PDB file of C-alpha atoms in Angstrom:
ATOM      1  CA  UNK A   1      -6.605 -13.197  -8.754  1.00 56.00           C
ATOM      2  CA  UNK A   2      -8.802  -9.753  -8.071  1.00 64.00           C
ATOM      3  CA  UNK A   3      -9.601  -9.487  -4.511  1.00 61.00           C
ATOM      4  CA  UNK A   4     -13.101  -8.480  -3.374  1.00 64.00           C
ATOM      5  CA  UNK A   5     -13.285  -5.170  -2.245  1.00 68.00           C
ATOM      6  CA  UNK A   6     -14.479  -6.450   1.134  1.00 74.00           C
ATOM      7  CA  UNK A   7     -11.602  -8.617   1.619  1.00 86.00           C
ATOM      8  CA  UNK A   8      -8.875  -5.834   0.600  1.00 84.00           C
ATOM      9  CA  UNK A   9     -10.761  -3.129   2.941  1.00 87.00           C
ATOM     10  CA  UNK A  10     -10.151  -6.103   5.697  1.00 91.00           C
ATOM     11  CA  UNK A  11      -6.604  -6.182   4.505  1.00 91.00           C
ATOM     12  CA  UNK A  12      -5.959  -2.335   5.001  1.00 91.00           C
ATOM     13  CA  UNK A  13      -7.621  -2.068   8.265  1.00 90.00           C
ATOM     14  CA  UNK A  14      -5.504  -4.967   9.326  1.00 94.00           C
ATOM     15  CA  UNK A  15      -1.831  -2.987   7.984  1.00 93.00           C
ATOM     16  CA  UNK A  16      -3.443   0.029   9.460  1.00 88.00           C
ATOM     17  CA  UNK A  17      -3.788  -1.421  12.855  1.00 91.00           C
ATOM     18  CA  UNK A  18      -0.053  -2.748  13.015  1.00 94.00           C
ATOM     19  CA  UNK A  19       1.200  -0.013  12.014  1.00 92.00           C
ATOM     20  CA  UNK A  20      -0.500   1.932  14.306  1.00 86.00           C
ATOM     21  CA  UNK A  21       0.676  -0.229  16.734  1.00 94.00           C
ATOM     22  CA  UNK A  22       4.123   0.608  15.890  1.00 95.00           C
ATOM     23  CA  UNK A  23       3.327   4.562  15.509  1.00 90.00           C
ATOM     24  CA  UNK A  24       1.585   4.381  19.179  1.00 91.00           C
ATOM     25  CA  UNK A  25       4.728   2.579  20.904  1.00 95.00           C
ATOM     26  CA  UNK A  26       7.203   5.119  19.204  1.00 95.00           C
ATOM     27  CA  UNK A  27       4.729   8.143  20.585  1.00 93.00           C
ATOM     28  CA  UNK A  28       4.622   6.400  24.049  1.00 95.00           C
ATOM     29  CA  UNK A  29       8.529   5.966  23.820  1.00 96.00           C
ATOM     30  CA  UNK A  30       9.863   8.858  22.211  1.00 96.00           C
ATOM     31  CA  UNK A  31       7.886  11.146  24.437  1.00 95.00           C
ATOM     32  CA  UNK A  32       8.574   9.129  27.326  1.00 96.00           C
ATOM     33  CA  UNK A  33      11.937   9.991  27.009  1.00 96.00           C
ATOM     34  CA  UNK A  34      11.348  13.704  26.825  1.00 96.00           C
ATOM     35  CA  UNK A  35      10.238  13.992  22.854  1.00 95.00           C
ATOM     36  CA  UNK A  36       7.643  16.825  22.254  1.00 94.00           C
ATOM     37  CA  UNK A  37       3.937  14.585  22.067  1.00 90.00           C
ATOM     38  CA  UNK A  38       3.461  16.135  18.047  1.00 86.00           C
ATOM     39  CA  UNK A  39       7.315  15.240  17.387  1.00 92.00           C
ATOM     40  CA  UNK A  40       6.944  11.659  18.755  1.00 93.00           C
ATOM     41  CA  UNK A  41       4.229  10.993  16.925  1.00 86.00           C
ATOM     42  CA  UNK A  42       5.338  12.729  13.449  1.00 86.00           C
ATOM     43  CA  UNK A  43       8.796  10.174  14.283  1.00 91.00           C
ATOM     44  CA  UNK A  44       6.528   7.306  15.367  1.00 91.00           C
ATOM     45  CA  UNK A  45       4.372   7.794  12.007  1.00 82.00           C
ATOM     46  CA  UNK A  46       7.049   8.128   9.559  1.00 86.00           C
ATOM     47  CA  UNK A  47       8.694   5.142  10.768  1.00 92.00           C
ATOM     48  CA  UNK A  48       5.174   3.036  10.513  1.00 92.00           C
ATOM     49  CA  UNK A  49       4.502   4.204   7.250  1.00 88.00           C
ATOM     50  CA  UNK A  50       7.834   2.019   5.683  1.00 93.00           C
ATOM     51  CA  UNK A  51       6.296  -0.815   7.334  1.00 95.00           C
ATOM     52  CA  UNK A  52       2.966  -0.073   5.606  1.00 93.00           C
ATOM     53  CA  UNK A  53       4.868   0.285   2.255  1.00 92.00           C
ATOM     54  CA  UNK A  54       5.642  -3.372   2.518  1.00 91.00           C
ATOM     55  CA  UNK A  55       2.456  -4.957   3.807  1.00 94.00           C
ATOM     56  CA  UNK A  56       0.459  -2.846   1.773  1.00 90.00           C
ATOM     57  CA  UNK A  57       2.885  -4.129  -1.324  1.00 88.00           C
ATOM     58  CA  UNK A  58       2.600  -7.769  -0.435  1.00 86.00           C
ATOM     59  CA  UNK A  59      -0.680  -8.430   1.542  1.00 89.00           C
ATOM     60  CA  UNK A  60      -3.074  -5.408   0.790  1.00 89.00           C
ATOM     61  CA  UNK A  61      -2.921  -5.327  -2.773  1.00 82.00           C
ATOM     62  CA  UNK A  62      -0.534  -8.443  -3.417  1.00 82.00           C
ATOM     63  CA  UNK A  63      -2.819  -8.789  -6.464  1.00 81.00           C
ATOM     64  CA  UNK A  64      -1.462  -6.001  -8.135  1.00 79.00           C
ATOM     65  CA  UNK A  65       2.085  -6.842  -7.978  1.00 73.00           C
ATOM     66  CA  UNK A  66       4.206  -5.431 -10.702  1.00 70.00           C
ATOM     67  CA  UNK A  67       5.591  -7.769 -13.315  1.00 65.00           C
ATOM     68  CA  UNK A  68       8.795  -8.741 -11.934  1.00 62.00           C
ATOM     69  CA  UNK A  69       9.372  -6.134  -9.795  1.00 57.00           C
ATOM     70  CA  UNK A  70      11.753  -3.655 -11.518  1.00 71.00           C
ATOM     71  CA  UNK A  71      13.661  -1.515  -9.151  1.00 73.00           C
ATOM     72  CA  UNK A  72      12.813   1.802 -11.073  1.00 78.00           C
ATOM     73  CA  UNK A  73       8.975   0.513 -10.829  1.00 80.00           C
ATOM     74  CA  UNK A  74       9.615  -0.607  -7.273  1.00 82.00           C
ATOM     75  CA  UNK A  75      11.245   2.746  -6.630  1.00 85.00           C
ATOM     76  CA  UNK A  76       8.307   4.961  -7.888  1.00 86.00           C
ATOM     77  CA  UNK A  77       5.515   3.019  -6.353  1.00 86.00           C
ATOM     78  CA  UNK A  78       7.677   3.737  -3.029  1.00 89.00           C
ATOM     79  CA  UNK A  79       7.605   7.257  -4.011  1.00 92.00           C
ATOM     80  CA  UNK A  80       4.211   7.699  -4.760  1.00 91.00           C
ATOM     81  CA  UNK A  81       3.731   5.968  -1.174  1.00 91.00           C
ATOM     82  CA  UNK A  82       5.975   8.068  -0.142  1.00 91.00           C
ATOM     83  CA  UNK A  83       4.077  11.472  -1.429  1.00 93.00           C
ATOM     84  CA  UNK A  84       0.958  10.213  -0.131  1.00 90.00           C
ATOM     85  CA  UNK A  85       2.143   9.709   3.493  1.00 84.00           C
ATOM     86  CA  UNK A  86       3.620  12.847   3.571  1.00 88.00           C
ATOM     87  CA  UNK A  87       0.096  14.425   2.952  1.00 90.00           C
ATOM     88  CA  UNK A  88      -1.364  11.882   5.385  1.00 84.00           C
ATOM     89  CA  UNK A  89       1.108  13.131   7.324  1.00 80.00           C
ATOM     90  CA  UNK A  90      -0.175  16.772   7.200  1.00 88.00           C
ATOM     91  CA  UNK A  91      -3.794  15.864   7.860  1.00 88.00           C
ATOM     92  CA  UNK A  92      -2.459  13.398  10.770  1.00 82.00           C
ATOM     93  CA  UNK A  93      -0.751  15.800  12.655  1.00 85.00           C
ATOM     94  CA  UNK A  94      -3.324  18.958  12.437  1.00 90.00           C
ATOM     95  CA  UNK A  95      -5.945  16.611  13.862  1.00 91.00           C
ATOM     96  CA  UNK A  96      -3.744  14.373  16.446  1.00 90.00           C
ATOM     97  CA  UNK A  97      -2.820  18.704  17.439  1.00 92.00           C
ATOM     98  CA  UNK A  98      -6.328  19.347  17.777  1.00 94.00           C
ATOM     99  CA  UNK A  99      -7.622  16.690  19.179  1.00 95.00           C
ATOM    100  CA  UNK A 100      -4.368  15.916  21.850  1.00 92.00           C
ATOM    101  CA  UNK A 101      -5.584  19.111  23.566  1.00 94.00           C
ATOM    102  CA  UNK A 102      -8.925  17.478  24.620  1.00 92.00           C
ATOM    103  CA  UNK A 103      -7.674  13.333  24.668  1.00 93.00           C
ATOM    104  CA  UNK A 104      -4.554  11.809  25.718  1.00 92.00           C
ATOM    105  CA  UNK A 105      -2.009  11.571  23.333  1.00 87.00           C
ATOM    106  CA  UNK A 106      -2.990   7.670  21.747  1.00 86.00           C
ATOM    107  CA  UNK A 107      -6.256   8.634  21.701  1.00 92.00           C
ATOM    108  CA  UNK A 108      -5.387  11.392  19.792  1.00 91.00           C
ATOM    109  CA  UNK A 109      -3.189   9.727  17.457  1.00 85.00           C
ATOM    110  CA  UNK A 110      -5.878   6.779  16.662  1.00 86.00           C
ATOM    111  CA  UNK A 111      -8.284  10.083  15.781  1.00 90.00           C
ATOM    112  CA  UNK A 112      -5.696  11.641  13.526  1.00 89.00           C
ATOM    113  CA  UNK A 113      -5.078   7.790  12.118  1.00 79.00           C
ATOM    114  CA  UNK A 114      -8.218   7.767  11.459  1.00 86.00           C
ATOM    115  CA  UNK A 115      -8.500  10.973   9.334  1.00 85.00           C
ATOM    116  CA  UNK A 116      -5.522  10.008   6.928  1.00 86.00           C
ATOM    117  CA  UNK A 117      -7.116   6.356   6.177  1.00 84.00           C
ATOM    118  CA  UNK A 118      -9.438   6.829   4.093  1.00 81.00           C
ATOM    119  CA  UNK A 119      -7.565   9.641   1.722  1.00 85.00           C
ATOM    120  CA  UNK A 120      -5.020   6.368   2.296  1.00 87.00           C
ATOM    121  CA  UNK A 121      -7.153   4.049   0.941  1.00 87.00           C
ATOM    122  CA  UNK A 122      -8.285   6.141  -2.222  1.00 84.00           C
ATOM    123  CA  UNK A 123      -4.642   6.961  -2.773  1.00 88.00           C
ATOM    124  CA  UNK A 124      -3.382   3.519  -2.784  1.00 88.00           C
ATOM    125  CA  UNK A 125      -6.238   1.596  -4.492  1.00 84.00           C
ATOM    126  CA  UNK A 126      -6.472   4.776  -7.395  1.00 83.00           C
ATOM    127  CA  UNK A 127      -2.835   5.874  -8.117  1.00 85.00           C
ATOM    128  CA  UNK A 128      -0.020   3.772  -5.755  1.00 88.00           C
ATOM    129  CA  UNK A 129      -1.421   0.092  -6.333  1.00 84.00           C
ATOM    130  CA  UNK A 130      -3.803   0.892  -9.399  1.00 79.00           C
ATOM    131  CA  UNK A 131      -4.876  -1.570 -12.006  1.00 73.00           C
ATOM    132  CA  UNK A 132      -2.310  -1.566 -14.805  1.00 66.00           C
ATOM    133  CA  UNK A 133      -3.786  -2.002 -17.958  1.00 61.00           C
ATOM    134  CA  UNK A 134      -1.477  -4.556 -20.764  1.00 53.00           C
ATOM    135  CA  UNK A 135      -1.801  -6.219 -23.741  1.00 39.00           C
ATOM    136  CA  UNK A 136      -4.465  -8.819 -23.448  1.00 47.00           C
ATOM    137  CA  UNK A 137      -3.260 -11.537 -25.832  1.00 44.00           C
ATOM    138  CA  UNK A 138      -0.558 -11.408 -23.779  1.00 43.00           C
ATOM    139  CA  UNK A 139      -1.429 -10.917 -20.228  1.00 48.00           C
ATOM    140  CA  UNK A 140      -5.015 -10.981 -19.830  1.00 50.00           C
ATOM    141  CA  UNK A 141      -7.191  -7.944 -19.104  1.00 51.00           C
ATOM    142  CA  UNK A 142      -4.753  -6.110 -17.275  1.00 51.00           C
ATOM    143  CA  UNK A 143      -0.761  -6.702 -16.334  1.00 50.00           C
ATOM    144  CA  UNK A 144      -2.739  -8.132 -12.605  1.00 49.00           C
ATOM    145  CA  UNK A 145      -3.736 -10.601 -14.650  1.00 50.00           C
ATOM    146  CA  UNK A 146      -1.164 -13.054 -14.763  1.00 49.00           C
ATOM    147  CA  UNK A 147      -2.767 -16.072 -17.664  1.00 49.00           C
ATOM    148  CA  UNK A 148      -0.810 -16.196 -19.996  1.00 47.00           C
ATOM    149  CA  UNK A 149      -2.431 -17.526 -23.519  1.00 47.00           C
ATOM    150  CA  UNK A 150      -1.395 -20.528 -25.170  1.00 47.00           C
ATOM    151  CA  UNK A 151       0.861 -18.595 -28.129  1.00 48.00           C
ATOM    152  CA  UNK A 152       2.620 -16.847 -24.958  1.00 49.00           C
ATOM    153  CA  UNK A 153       3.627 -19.709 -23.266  1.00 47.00           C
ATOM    154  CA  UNK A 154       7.509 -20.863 -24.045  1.00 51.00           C
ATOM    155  CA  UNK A 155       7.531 -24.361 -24.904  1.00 50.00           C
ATOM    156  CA  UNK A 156       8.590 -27.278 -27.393  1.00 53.00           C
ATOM    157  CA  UNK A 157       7.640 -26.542 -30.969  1.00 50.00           C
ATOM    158  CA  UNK A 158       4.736 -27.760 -32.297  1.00 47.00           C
ATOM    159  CA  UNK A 159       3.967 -30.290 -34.683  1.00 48.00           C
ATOM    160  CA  UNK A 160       1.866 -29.063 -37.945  1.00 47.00           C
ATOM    161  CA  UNK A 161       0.098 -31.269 -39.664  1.00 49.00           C
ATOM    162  CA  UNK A 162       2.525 -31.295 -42.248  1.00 47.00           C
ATOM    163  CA  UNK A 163       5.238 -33.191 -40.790  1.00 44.00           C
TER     164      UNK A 163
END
């Protein structure tokens, strides 16, 4: 099943808000307790982004599950993940720096979430949760595509019209 691109944009901005959730209440907690504002929020969005590893893997783009998931697949779709919240990391920080001199710090943090979704987004739907394509006799038009022809199908043996 394909999901419309509406509905999977609903599905990110839905992970994206729980996880920012969890990034804000780390930044409020961590610098309650005497964390530097950029540090609490680097901490707060590292620790978000393994939560958004696992939503994103079985609610975002659920369709696009890898055929039964391998470790050494599941490992470098986590590190692709991985990569690309690192460099959403990057662009997070700069702007939360920037714009935490003007806002206070959540405010700043939803700006610099803000900034890092969408090179998210292309990231995920282009390279981390792509469309795989597969043999179509087997699988269908791509290895998403989970029909399975006839000839593919384990089963009895079939009677000819010999016998």
């Amino acid at each position: 099943m394909r999901l419309p691109p509406l509905s999977r944009l609903v599905r990110f901005a839905a992970v994206g808000l729980v996880c920012f959730a969890i990034q804000a209440a780390l930044l409020v907690a961590l610098h309650g307790a005497g964390t530097p504002q950029t540090l609490a929020n680097a901490v707060g969005f590292l620790a978000s982004a393994q939560v958004n590893f696992l939503l994103s893997t079985y609610f975002t783009w659920r369709d696009r599950r890898l055929p039964r998931l391998r470790r050494k697949a599941l490992a470098a779709r986590w590190v692709a993940f991985q990569t690309t919240v690192a460099v959403s990391l990057a662009c997070n920080t700069a702007v939360f720096a920037l714009v935490s001199q003007f806002a206070p710090p959540v405010a700043a943090a939803a700006v610099g979430v803000g900034a890092g979704a969408l090179l998210t987004y292309l990231a995920s739907d282009h390279l981390i949760f792509r469309r795989r394509a597969a043999d179509p006799e087997l699988f269908g038009d791509s290895l998403d595509d989970h029909r399975r022809t006839a000839a593919a199908v384990p089963g009895p043996a079939r009677a000819t019209a010999d016998d």
